[in-house]
PDB file of C-alpha atoms in Angstrom:
ATOM      1  CA  MET A 237       0.022   0.005   0.024  1.00  0.00           C
ATOM      2  CA  THR A 238       1.268   3.425  -0.992  1.00  0.00           C
ATOM      3  CA  ILE A 239       0.099   6.788   0.258  1.00  0.00           C
ATOM      4  CA  THR A 240       0.153   8.755  -3.128  1.00  0.00           C
ATOM      5  CA  TYR A 241      -1.038  12.282  -1.929  1.00  0.00           C
ATOM      6  CA  SER A 242      -1.388  14.164   1.303  1.00  0.00           C
ATOM      7  CA  CYS A 243      -2.476  17.634   2.307  1.00  0.00           C
ATOM      8  CA  VAL A 244      -3.324  19.841   5.321  1.00  0.00           C
ATOM      9  CA  ALA A 245      -6.220  22.255   4.783  1.00  0.00           C
ATOM     10  CA  ASN A 246      -7.910  24.844   6.837  1.00  0.00           C
ATOM     11  CA  GLY A 247     -11.465  24.609   5.804  1.00  0.00           C
ATOM     12  CA  ARG A 248     -11.433  24.248   2.060  1.00  0.00           C
ATOM     13  CA  ALA A 249      -8.165  26.121   1.674  1.00  0.00           C
ATOM     14  CA  VAL A 250      -5.156  23.734   1.127  1.00  0.00           C
ATOM     15  CA  LEU A 251      -2.273  24.914   3.179  1.00  0.00           C
ATOM     16  CA  ALA A 252       0.292  22.229   2.244  1.00  0.00           C
ATOM     17  CA  GLU A 253       0.190  19.248  -0.146  1.00  0.00           C
ATOM     18  CA  LEU A 254       2.521  16.541  -1.423  1.00  0.00           C
ATOM     19  CA  ALA A 255       1.722  14.113  -4.393  1.00  0.00           C
ATOM     20  CA  LEU A 256       4.267  11.376  -4.809  1.00  0.00           C
ATOM     21  CA  THR A 257       2.887  10.056  -8.138  1.00  0.00           C
ATOM     22  CA  GLY A 258       1.576  12.035 -11.063  1.00  0.00           C
ATOM     23  CA  GLY A 259      -2.203  12.828 -11.148  1.00  0.00           C
ATOM     24  CA  SER A 260      -4.789  15.337 -10.717  1.00  0.00           C
ATOM     25  CA  TYR A 261      -5.497  15.194  -6.964  1.00  0.00           C
ATOM     26  CA  GLN A 262      -6.624  18.854  -6.475  1.00  0.00           C
ATOM     27  CA  GLU A 263     -10.041  18.391  -7.837  1.00  0.00           C
ATOM     28  CA  ALA A 264     -10.741  15.157  -5.796  1.00  0.00           C
ATOM     29  CA  ALA A 265      -9.111  16.580  -2.655  1.00  0.00           C
ATOM     30  CA  ALA A 266     -11.312  19.787  -2.995  1.00  0.00           C
ATOM     31  CA  THR A 267     -14.400  17.479  -3.155  1.00  0.00           C
ATOM     32  CA  VAL A 268     -13.272  15.576  -0.223  1.00  0.00           C
ATOM     33  CA  LEU A 269     -12.634  18.604   1.824  1.00  0.00           C
ATOM     34  CA  ARG A 270     -16.128  19.923   1.083  1.00  0.00           C
ATOM     35  CA  LEU A 271     -17.598  16.620   2.203  1.00  0.00           C
ATOM     36  CA  VAL A 272     -15.536  16.482   5.313  1.00  0.00           C
ATOM     37  CA  LEU A 273     -16.742  20.081   6.316  1.00  0.00           C
ATOM     38  CA  LEU A 274     -20.305  18.922   5.508  1.00  0.00           C
ATOM     39  CA  ARG A 275     -20.072  15.872   7.728  1.00  0.00           C
ATOM     40  CA  ALA A 276     -18.003  17.534  10.545  1.00  0.00           C
ATOM     41  CA  GLU A 277     -16.704  14.044  11.604  1.00  0.00           C
ATOM     42  CA  SER A 278     -13.207  13.646  13.092  1.00  0.00           C
ATOM     43  CA  LYS A 279     -12.428  10.553  10.948  1.00  0.00           C
ATOM     44  CA  THR A 280     -13.615   9.996   7.405  1.00  0.00           C
ATOM     45  CA  ILE A 281     -12.899   7.467   4.702  1.00  0.00           C
ATOM     46  CA  ILE A 282     -14.247   8.306   1.111  1.00  0.00           C
ATOM     47  CA  HIS A 283     -13.687   6.129  -1.942  1.00  0.00           C
ATOM     48  CA  MET A 284     -13.306   8.299  -5.125  1.00  0.00           C
ATOM     49  CA  GLY A 285     -12.082   6.858  -8.429  1.00  0.00           C
ATOM     50  CA  SER A 286      -9.337   4.380  -7.835  1.00  0.00           C
ATOM     51  CA  PHE A 287      -8.248   6.060  -4.618  1.00  0.00           C
ATOM     52  CA  VAL A 288      -9.345   6.050  -1.011  1.00  0.00           C
ATOM     53  CA  TYR A 289      -9.215   9.385   0.805  1.00  0.00           C
ATOM     54  CA  HIS A 290      -8.576   9.191   4.568  1.00  0.00           C
ATOM     55  CA  THR A 291      -9.229  12.292   6.650  1.00  0.00           C
ATOM     56  CA  LEU A 292      -8.595  13.445  10.143  1.00  0.00           C
ATOM     57  CA  PHE A 293     -10.500  16.666  11.184  1.00  0.00           C
ATOM     58  CA  ILE A 294      -9.358  18.471  14.347  1.00  0.00           C
ATOM     59  CA  ASP A 295     -10.082  22.063  15.404  1.00  0.00           C
ATOM     60  CA  GLY A 296     -10.943  23.193  11.842  1.00  0.00           C
ATOM     61  CA  ILE A 297      -7.767  21.734  10.242  1.00  0.00           C
ATOM     62  CA  THR A 298      -8.055  18.655   8.021  1.00  0.00           C
ATOM     63  CA  TYR A 299      -5.340  16.201   7.573  1.00  0.00           C
ATOM     64  CA  LEU A 300      -5.984  14.267   4.417  1.00  0.00           C
ATOM     65  CA  CYS A 301      -4.071  11.396   2.529  1.00  0.00           C
ATOM     66  CA  ALA A 302      -4.884   9.376  -0.544  1.00  0.00           C
ATOM     67  CA  THR A 303      -4.035   5.513  -0.868  1.00  0.00           C
ATOM     68  CA  ASP A 304      -4.394   3.137  -3.709  1.00  0.00           C
ATOM     69  CA  ASN A 305      -5.405   0.272  -1.291  1.00  0.00           C
ATOM     70  CA  ALA A 306      -9.017   0.240   0.024  1.00  0.00           C
ATOM     71  CA  LEU A 307      -8.307  -2.663   2.378  1.00  0.00           C
ATOM     72  CA  ASP A 308      -5.662  -1.104   4.457  1.00  0.00           C
ATOM     73  CA  THR A 309      -6.958   1.507   6.981  1.00  0.00           C
ATOM     74  CA  ILE A 310      -4.282   1.176   9.735  1.00  0.00           C
ATOM     75  CA  THR A 311      -1.445   2.683   7.697  1.00  0.00           C
ATOM     76  CA  PRO A 312      -3.389   5.856   6.609  1.00  0.00           C
ATOM     77  CA  SER A 313      -4.664   6.380  10.095  1.00  0.00           C
ATOM     78  CA  ALA A 314      -1.238   6.114  11.558  1.00  0.00           C
ATOM     79  CA  PHE A 315       0.191   8.515   8.897  1.00  0.00           C
ATOM     80  CA  LEU A 316      -2.654  10.998   9.667  1.00  0.00           C
ATOM     81  CA  THR A 317      -2.011  10.805  13.382  1.00  0.00           C
ATOM     82  CA  ASN A 318       1.682  11.306  12.860  1.00  0.00           C
ATOM     83  CA  MET A 319       0.961  14.361  10.765  1.00  0.00           C
ATOM     84  CA  LYS A 320      -1.154  15.675  13.516  1.00  0.00           C
ATOM     85  CA  TYR A 321       1.368  15.221  16.086  1.00  0.00           C
ATOM     86  CA  ASN A 322       4.349  16.175  13.948  1.00  0.00           C
ATOM     87  CA  LYS A 323       3.569  19.758  14.517  1.00  0.00           C
ATOM     88  CA  ASN A 324       4.929  21.771  17.467  1.00  0.00           C
ATOM     89  CA  GLN A 325       3.262  20.325  20.526  1.00  0.00           C
ATOM     90  CA  ASP A 326       2.567  23.659  22.163  1.00  0.00           C
ATOM     91  CA  GLY A 327       0.996  25.106  19.097  1.00  0.00           C
ATOM     92  CA  SER A 328       3.178  28.052  19.393  1.00  0.00           C
ATOM     93  CA  SER A 329       3.332  28.478  15.507  1.00  0.00           C
ATOM     94  CA  ILE A 330      -0.376  28.755  15.165  1.00  0.00           C
ATOM     95  CA  SER A 331      -0.769  30.860  18.298  1.00  0.00           C
ATOM     96  CA  THR A 332       1.980  33.171  17.066  1.00  0.00           C
ATOM     97  CA  LEU A 333       0.264  33.401  13.636  1.00  0.00           C
ATOM     98  CA  LYS A 334      -3.139  34.060  15.583  1.00  0.00           C
ATOM     99  CA  SER A 335      -1.456  36.632  17.680  1.00  0.00           C
ATOM    100  CA  GLN A 336       0.204  38.378  14.629  1.00  0.00           C
ATOM    101  CA  VAL A 337      -3.268  38.431  12.832  1.00  0.00           C
ATOM    102  CA  THR A 338      -4.796  39.872  15.958  1.00  0.00           C
ATOM    103  CA  ASP A 339      -1.946  42.516  16.148  1.00  0.00           C
ATOM    104  CA  VAL A 340      -2.551  43.467  12.524  1.00  0.00           C
ATOM    105  CA  LYS A 341      -6.319  43.740  13.054  1.00  0.00           C
ATOM    106  CA  ASN A 342      -5.680  46.003  15.971  1.00  0.00           C
ATOM    107  CA  ILE A 343      -3.312  48.235  14.073  1.00  0.00           C
ATOM    108  CA  MET A 344      -5.809  48.356  11.116  1.00  0.00           C
ATOM    109  CA  SER A 345      -8.622  49.237  13.503  1.00  0.00           C
ATOM    110  CA  GLN A 346      -6.471  52.057  14.956  1.00  0.00           C
ATOM    111  CA  ASN A 347      -5.658  53.329  11.527  1.00  0.00           C
ATOM    112  CA  ILE A 348      -9.286  53.406  10.518  1.00  0.00           C
ATOM    113  CA  ASP A 349     -10.081  55.206  13.735  1.00  0.00           C
ATOM    114  CA  GLU A 350      -7.424  57.809  13.024  1.00  0.00           C
ATOM    115  CA  ILE A 351      -8.624  58.156   9.514  1.00  0.00           C
ATOM    116  CA  LEU A 352     -12.230  58.779  10.876  1.00  0.00           C
ATOM    117  CA  GLU A 353     -10.858  61.328  13.373  1.00  0.00           C
ATOM    118  CA  SER A 354      -8.964  63.066  10.506  1.00  0.00           C
ATOM    119  CA  GLU A 355     -12.082  63.153   8.349  1.00  0.00           C
ATOM    120  CA  LYS A 356     -14.038  64.648  11.211  1.00  0.00           C
ATOM    121  CA  ARG A 357     -11.416  67.308  11.767  1.00  0.00           C
ATOM    122  CA  LEU A 358     -11.278  68.032   8.045  1.00  0.00           C
ATOM    123  CA  ASN A 359     -15.185  68.373   7.888  1.00  0.00           C
ATOM    124  CA  ILE A 360     -15.012  70.919  10.761  1.00  0.00           C
ATOM    125  CA  TYR A 361     -12.216  72.918   8.927  1.00  0.00           C
ATOM    126  CA  THR A 362     -14.259  72.786   5.733  1.00  0.00           C
ATOM    127  CA  ASP A 363     -17.295  74.069   7.502  1.00  0.00           C
ATOM    128  CA  ARG A 364     -15.300  76.919   8.976  1.00  0.00           C
ATOM    129  CA  THR A 365     -13.851  77.791   5.743  1.00  0.00           C
ATOM    130  CA  GLY A 366     -17.302  77.916   4.123  1.00  0.00           C
ATOM    131  CA  TYR A 367     -18.541  80.075   6.958  1.00  0.00           C
ATOM    132  CA  LEU A 368     -15.669  82.468   6.604  1.00  0.00           C
ATOM    133  CA  GLN A 369     -16.256  82.635   2.800  1.00  0.00           C
ATOM    134  CA  THR A 370     -19.868  83.478   3.476  1.00  0.00           C
ATOM    135  CA  THR A 371     -19.078  85.999   6.068  1.00  0.00           C
ATOM    136  CA  ALA A 372     -16.427  87.718   3.865  1.00  0.00           C
ATOM    137  CA  LYS A 373     -18.926  87.921   1.020  1.00  0.00           C
ATOM    138  CA  GLU A 374     -21.641  89.286   3.241  1.00  0.00           C
ATOM    139  CA  SER A 375     -19.085  91.818   4.634  1.00  0.00           C
ATOM    140  CA  GLN A 376     -18.150  93.020   1.111  1.00  0.00           C
ATOM    141  CA  LYS A 377     -21.720  93.760   0.238  1.00  0.00           C
ATOM    142  CA  PRO A 378     -22.143  96.640   2.701  1.00  0.00           C
ATOM    143  CA  ARG A 379     -18.867  98.117   1.759  1.00  0.00           C
ATOM    144  CA  LYS A 380     -20.120  98.212  -1.958  1.00  0.00           C
ATOM    145  CA  ILE A 381     -23.400  99.716  -0.943  1.00  0.00           C
ATOM    146  CA  LEU A 382     -21.679 102.354   1.332  1.00  0.00           C
ATOM    147  CA  ARG A 383     -19.330 103.241  -1.490  1.00  0.00           C
ATOM    148  CA  ARG A 384     -22.194 103.697  -3.925  1.00  0.00           C
ATOM    149  CA  ILE A 385     -24.056 105.942  -1.490  1.00  0.00           C
ATOM    150  CA  TRP A 386     -20.806 107.925  -0.831  1.00  0.00           C
ATOM    151  CA  TRP A 387     -20.360 108.560  -4.424  1.00  0.00           C
ATOM    152  CA  LYS A 388     -24.128 109.622  -4.873  1.00  0.00           C
ATOM    153  CA  HIS A 389     -23.623 112.127  -2.054  1.00  0.00           C
ATOM    154  CA  PHE A 390     -20.282 113.240  -3.423  1.00  0.00           C
ATOM    155  CA  LYS A 391     -21.993 113.956  -6.864  1.00  0.00           C
ATOM    156  CA  LYS A 392     -24.720 115.828  -5.281  1.00  0.00           C
ATOM    157  CA  ILE A 393     -22.207 117.981  -3.286  1.00  0.00           C
ATOM    158  CA  ILE A 394     -20.337 118.761  -6.533  1.00  0.00           C
ATOM    159  CA  ILE A 395     -23.433 119.759  -8.406  1.00  0.00           C
ATOM    160  CA  ILE A 396     -24.586 121.863  -5.505  1.00  0.00           C
ATOM    161  CA  THR A 397     -21.111 123.608  -5.442  1.00  0.00           C
ATOM    162  CA  VAL A 398     -21.121 124.156  -9.148  1.00  0.00           C
ATOM    163  CA  VAL A 399     -24.660 125.540  -8.948  1.00  0.00           C
ATOM    164  CA  ILE A 400     -23.757 127.877  -6.107  1.00  0.00           C
ATOM    165  CA  LEU A 401     -20.525 129.018  -7.914  1.00  0.00           C
ATOM    166  CA  LEU A 402     -22.460 129.701 -11.151  1.00  0.00           C
ATOM    167  CA  SER A 403     -25.153 131.583  -9.190  1.00  0.00           C
ATOM    168  CA  ILE A 404     -22.568 133.685  -7.600  1.00  0.00           C
ATOM    169  CA  ILE A 405     -20.996 134.418 -10.954  1.00  0.00           C
ATOM    170  CA  ILE A 406     -24.359 135.436 -12.360  1.00  0.00           C
ATOM    171  CA  ILE A 407     -25.103 137.685  -9.520  1.00  0.00           C
ATOM    172  CA  LEU A 408     -21.774 139.293  -9.777  1.00  0.00           C
ATOM    173  CA  LEU A 409     -21.911 139.780 -13.510  1.00  0.00           C
ATOM    174  CA  SER A 410     -25.579 141.160 -13.229  1.00  0.00           C
ATOM    175  CA  THR A 411     -24.448 143.844 -10.618  1.00  0.00           C
ATOM    176  CA  ASN A 412     -21.500 144.700 -12.789  1.00  0.00           C
ATOM    177  CA  VAL A 413     -18.988 144.029 -10.081  1.00  0.00           C
ATOM    178  CA  ILE A 414     -16.969 141.979 -12.458  1.00  0.00           C
ATOM    179  CA  PRO A 415     -16.108 143.797 -15.513  1.00  0.00           C
ATOM    180  CA  THR A 416     -17.083 142.218 -18.698  1.00  0.00           C
TER     181      THR A 416
END
Protein backbone atom coordinates (compact mmCIF):
# COMPACT_ATOMS: atom_id res chain seq x y z
CA MET A 1 0.00 0.00 0.00
CA THR A 2 1.25 3.44 -0.94
CA ILE A 3 0.14 6.85 0.25
CA THR A 4 0.18 8.76 -3.02
CA TYR A 5 -1.10 12.15 -1.90
CA SER A 6 -1.38 14.10 1.33
CA CYS A 7 -2.41 17.60 2.32
CA VAL A 8 -3.24 19.82 5.27
CA ALA A 9 -6.17 22.22 4.88
CA ASN A 10 -7.90 24.89 6.88
CA GLY A 11 -11.52 24.65 5.84
CA ARG A 12 -11.40 24.26 2.05
CA ALA A 13 -8.07 26.09 1.66
CA VAL A 14 -5.15 23.73 1.16
CA LEU A 15 -2.21 24.94 3.27
CA ALA A 16 0.33 22.29 2.20
CA GLU A 17 0.24 19.29 -0.11
CA LEU A 18 2.52 16.58 -1.51
CA ALA A 19 1.81 14.22 -4.43
CA LEU A 20 4.22 11.29 -4.78
CA THR A 21 2.85 10.22 -8.14
CA GLY A 22 1.56 12.12 -11.09
CA GLY A 23 -2.13 12.76 -11.18
CA SER A 24 -4.78 15.33 -10.65
CA TYR A 25 -5.49 15.14 -6.94
CA GLN A 26 -6.55 18.79 -6.47
CA GLU A 27 -10.10 18.37 -7.80
CA ALA A 28 -10.73 15.19 -5.82
CA ALA A 29 -9.15 16.70 -2.70
CA ALA A 30 -11.39 19.77 -3.01
CA THR A 31 -14.45 17.52 -3.21
CA VAL A 32 -13.29 15.47 -0.22
CA LEU A 33 -12.59 18.62 1.82
CA ARG A 34 -16.09 19.90 1.06
CA LEU A 35 -17.63 16.58 2.18
CA VAL A 36 -15.52 16.53 5.35
CA LEU A 37 -16.70 20.02 6.26
CA LEU A 38 -20.32 19.04 5.63
CA ARG A 39 -20.07 15.88 7.74
CA ALA A 40 -17.95 17.47 10.50
CA GLU A 41 -16.76 14.04 11.64
CA SER A 42 -13.30 13.61 13.14
CA LYS A 43 -12.36 10.65 10.88
CA THR A 44 -13.69 10.01 7.38
CA ILE A 45 -12.91 7.49 4.65
CA ILE A 46 -14.17 8.32 1.14
CA HIS A 47 -13.78 6.13 -1.96
CA MET A 48 -13.37 8.23 -5.08
CA GLY A 49 -12.17 6.81 -8.39
CA SER A 50 -9.29 4.40 -7.87
CA PHE A 51 -8.19 6.06 -4.62
CA VAL A 52 -9.37 6.01 -1.04
CA TYR A 53 -9.19 9.32 0.82
CA HIS A 54 -8.65 9.20 4.58
CA THR A 55 -9.18 12.34 6.66
CA LEU A 56 -8.62 13.49 10.20
CA PHE A 57 -10.53 16.65 11.16
CA ILE A 58 -9.38 18.47 14.33
CA ASP A 59 -10.08 22.10 15.33
CA GLY A 60 -10.97 23.18 11.80
CA ILE A 61 -7.78 21.66 10.32
CA THR A 62 -8.17 18.71 7.95
CA TYR A 63 -5.34 16.21 7.48
CA LEU A 64 -5.94 14.22 4.29
CA CYS A 65 -4.14 11.38 2.53
CA ALA A 66 -4.96 9.30 -0.54
CA THR A 67 -4.07 5.60 -0.89
CA ASP A 68 -4.39 3.09 -3.65
CA ASN A 69 -5.47 0.21 -1.35
CA ALA A 70 -9.00 0.18 0.00
CA LEU A 71 -8.37 -2.69 2.40
CA ASP A 72 -5.66 -1.07 4.55
CA THR A 73 -7.01 1.49 7.03
CA ILE A 74 -4.31 1.19 9.70
CA THR A 75 -1.43 2.73 7.69
CA PRO A 76 -3.34 5.86 6.59
CA SER A 77 -4.71 6.31 10.12
CA ALA A 78 -1.20 6.09 11.59
CA PHE A 79 0.10 8.46 8.88
CA LEU A 80 -2.60 11.05 9.63
CA THR A 81 -2.02 10.76 13.37
CA ASN A 82 1.71 11.24 12.76
CA MET A 83 0.94 14.35 10.68
CA LYS A 84 -1.20 15.67 13.50
CA TYR A 85 1.45 15.19 16.15
CA ASN A 86 4.35 16.13 13.93
CA LYS A 87 3.58 19.81 14.45
CA ASN A 88 4.85 21.81 17.43
CA GLN A 89 3.28 20.31 20.54
CA ASP A 90 2.59 23.65 22.19
CA GLY A 91 0.94 25.03 19.07
CA SER A 92 3.24 28.03 19.25
CA SER A 93 3.37 28.52 15.49
CA ILE A 94 -0.41 28.68 15.24
CA SER A 95 -0.74 30.81 18.35
CA THR A 96 2.04 33.09 17.06
CA LEU A 97 0.23 33.39 13.74
CA LYS A 98 -3.09 34.10 15.48
CA SER A 99 -1.37 36.69 17.65
CA GLN A 100 0.15 38.36 14.60
CA VAL A 101 -3.23 38.40 12.85
CA THR A 102 -4.79 39.94 15.97
CA ASP A 103 -2.03 42.56 16.09
CA VAL A 104 -2.58 43.42 12.44
CA LYS A 105 -6.35 43.68 13.04
CA ASN A 106 -5.74 46.00 16.00
CA ILE A 107 -3.36 48.20 14.01
CA MET A 108 -5.83 48.35 11.12
CA SER A 109 -8.62 49.30 13.53
CA GLN A 110 -6.45 52.05 15.01
CA ASN A 111 -5.61 53.32 11.52
CA ILE A 112 -9.29 53.35 10.57
CA ASP A 113 -10.13 55.24 13.78
CA GLU A 114 -7.38 57.78 13.04
CA ILE A 115 -8.66 58.24 9.48
CA LEU A 116 -12.20 58.79 10.78
CA GLU A 117 -10.91 61.36 13.31
CA SER A 118 -8.95 63.10 10.55
CA GLU A 119 -12.08 63.14 8.39
CA LYS A 120 -14.06 64.70 11.25
CA ARG A 121 -11.41 67.40 11.71
CA LEU A 122 -11.31 67.99 7.96
CA ASN A 123 -15.10 68.40 7.91
CA ILE A 124 -14.89 70.91 10.76
CA TYR A 125 -12.22 72.90 8.87
CA THR A 126 -14.27 72.74 5.68
CA ASP A 127 -17.35 74.03 7.52
CA ARG A 128 -15.32 76.84 9.08
CA THR A 129 -13.84 77.77 5.71
CA GLY A 130 -17.31 77.87 4.17
CA TYR A 131 -18.56 80.06 7.02
CA LEU A 132 -15.60 82.43 6.63
CA GLN A 133 -16.15 82.68 2.87
CA THR A 134 -19.84 83.44 3.39
CA THR A 135 -19.03 86.02 6.05
CA ALA A 136 -16.40 87.64 3.83
CA LYS A 137 -18.86 87.90 0.92
CA GLU A 138 -21.53 89.34 3.19
CA SER A 139 -19.10 91.89 4.64
CA GLN A 140 -18.14 93.03 1.12
CA LYS A 141 -21.78 93.78 0.23
CA PRO A 142 -22.20 96.60 2.80
CA ARG A 143 -18.90 98.12 1.70
CA LYS A 144 -20.07 98.26 -1.90
CA ILE A 145 -23.39 99.76 -0.84
CA LEU A 146 -21.64 102.37 1.35
CA ARG A 147 -19.28 103.23 -1.50
CA ARG A 148 -22.20 103.73 -3.90
CA ILE A 149 -24.02 105.94 -1.40
CA TRP A 150 -20.85 107.97 -0.80
CA TRP A 151 -20.40 108.55 -4.55
CA LYS A 152 -24.03 109.63 -4.92
CA HIS A 153 -23.64 112.14 -2.09
CA PHE A 154 -20.32 113.29 -3.47
CA LYS A 155 -21.92 113.93 -6.90
CA LYS A 156 -24.75 115.88 -5.25
CA ILE A 157 -22.22 117.99 -3.33
CA ILE A 158 -20.29 118.71 -6.55
CA ILE A 159 -23.51 119.65 -8.40
CA ILE A 160 -24.64 121.92 -5.55
CA THR A 161 -21.19 123.52 -5.38
CA VAL A 162 -21.17 124.14 -9.15
CA VAL A 163 -24.72 125.57 -9.00
CA ILE A 164 -23.75 127.90 -6.11
CA LEU A 165 -20.61 129.06 -7.92
CA LEU A 166 -22.54 129.70 -11.12
CA SER A 167 -25.20 131.59 -9.17
CA ILE A 168 -22.55 133.76 -7.56
CA ILE A 169 -20.94 134.43 -10.92
CA ILE A 170 -24.32 135.35 -12.45
CA ILE A 171 -25.13 137.68 -9.56
CA LEU A 172 -21.78 139.31 -9.78
CA LEU A 173 -22.09 139.75 -13.52
CA SER A 174 -25.53 141.24 -13.24
CA THR A 175 -24.40 143.82 -10.68
CA ASN A 176 -21.43 144.76 -12.80
CA VAL A 177 -19.02 144.01 -10.02
CA ILE A 178 -17.04 141.94 -12.42
CA PRO A 179 -16.08 143.87 -15.51
CA THR A 180 -17.00 142.21 -18.71
